[in-house]
């Protein structure tokens, strides 16, 4: 499991100061929830961790290695960045599945294209990942024949099939009907219990309170508090 060290990170969108001197340590094998009002910079901070968002100053280190830059101010090659991202899985609010492929093919595709597995090996590993998220019996379904919660579990299976050492979740349950939220949170809880390093942007206070090891509160681009989950009780 990976660790993430964030030191004095600043991010600007034009003149807008979106992240202000963020310092945060993400310990290996633990769950960190990023909490805060809409627009406070949670998603931006999460996306800096795999360099989907370019930070302007400071450092983000994955297991000690700077991501996005070879040295401060000097961008790393696309090849090196892709190599680093191989150990980072990401799950978005939208499931981003290919509509013309079955759940099984959706999970196998990345293993074939990115990892260069044979189709047979990819399909075997994809089936294992889908079983893990409780979808062994839905592998042959196309996304249109899956509920939102099932589609998001396919997206999680697609990420974990790549055997990441760090998983980033950006409001993974926000697009779901309320009755489908629990099945996705439970899959995440299982991953957490297996020692995956997870960073989760969420408004699910129950999950943050019961599953997170630490909770980071953002407000207007500033990290205002890092606390144990019980600290949530003190934040309205
Ligand atoms: P959160 O995830 O907490 O809702 P975001 O990280 O998405 O917040 O956004 C933080 C702030 O940065 C918001 O004010 C948002 O409008 C702004 N922002 C985000 N992305 C962009 C962008 N691509 N261009 C300009 N402003 C952006
Ligand atoms: P909320 O009521 O705030 O929506 P939930 O009760 O739905 O939160 O729980 C969200 C997540 O937290 C679920 O994954 C659930 O399994 C987990 N959870 C809730 N209560 C507990 C608890 N007492 N112990 C461990 N996990 C819990």
CSV table of C-alpha atoms in Angstrom, one decimal, residues 23 33 55 64-65 98-99 104 111 114 131 137 167 174 177 230 235:
chain,number,residue,atom,x,y,z
A,23,UNK,CA,0.0,19.9,3.9
A,33,UNK,CA,-11.8,11.2,3.7
A,55,UNK,CA,-0.3,21.8,-9.0
A,64,UNK,CA,8.6,9.3,-1.6
A,65,UNK,CA,8.6,9.9,-5.4
A,98,UNK,CA,-18.1,1.6,-22.3
A,99,UNK,CA,-21.8,1.1,-23.2
A,104,UNK,CA,-16.7,-8.4,-17.9
A,111,UNK,CA,-5.8,-5.2,-18.6
A,114,UNK,CA,-2.7,-1.0,-20.5
A,131,UNK,CA,-16.6,-11.5,-8.0
A,137,UNK,CA,-23.6,-13.2,-11.8
A,167,UNK,CA,-7.2,4.2,-4.7
A,174,UNK,CA,-23.1,11.2,-5.5
A,177,UNK,CA,-30.1,6.9,-5.9
A,230,UNK,CA,-14.9,11.4,15.8
A,235,UNK,CA,-17.9,20.0,12.3
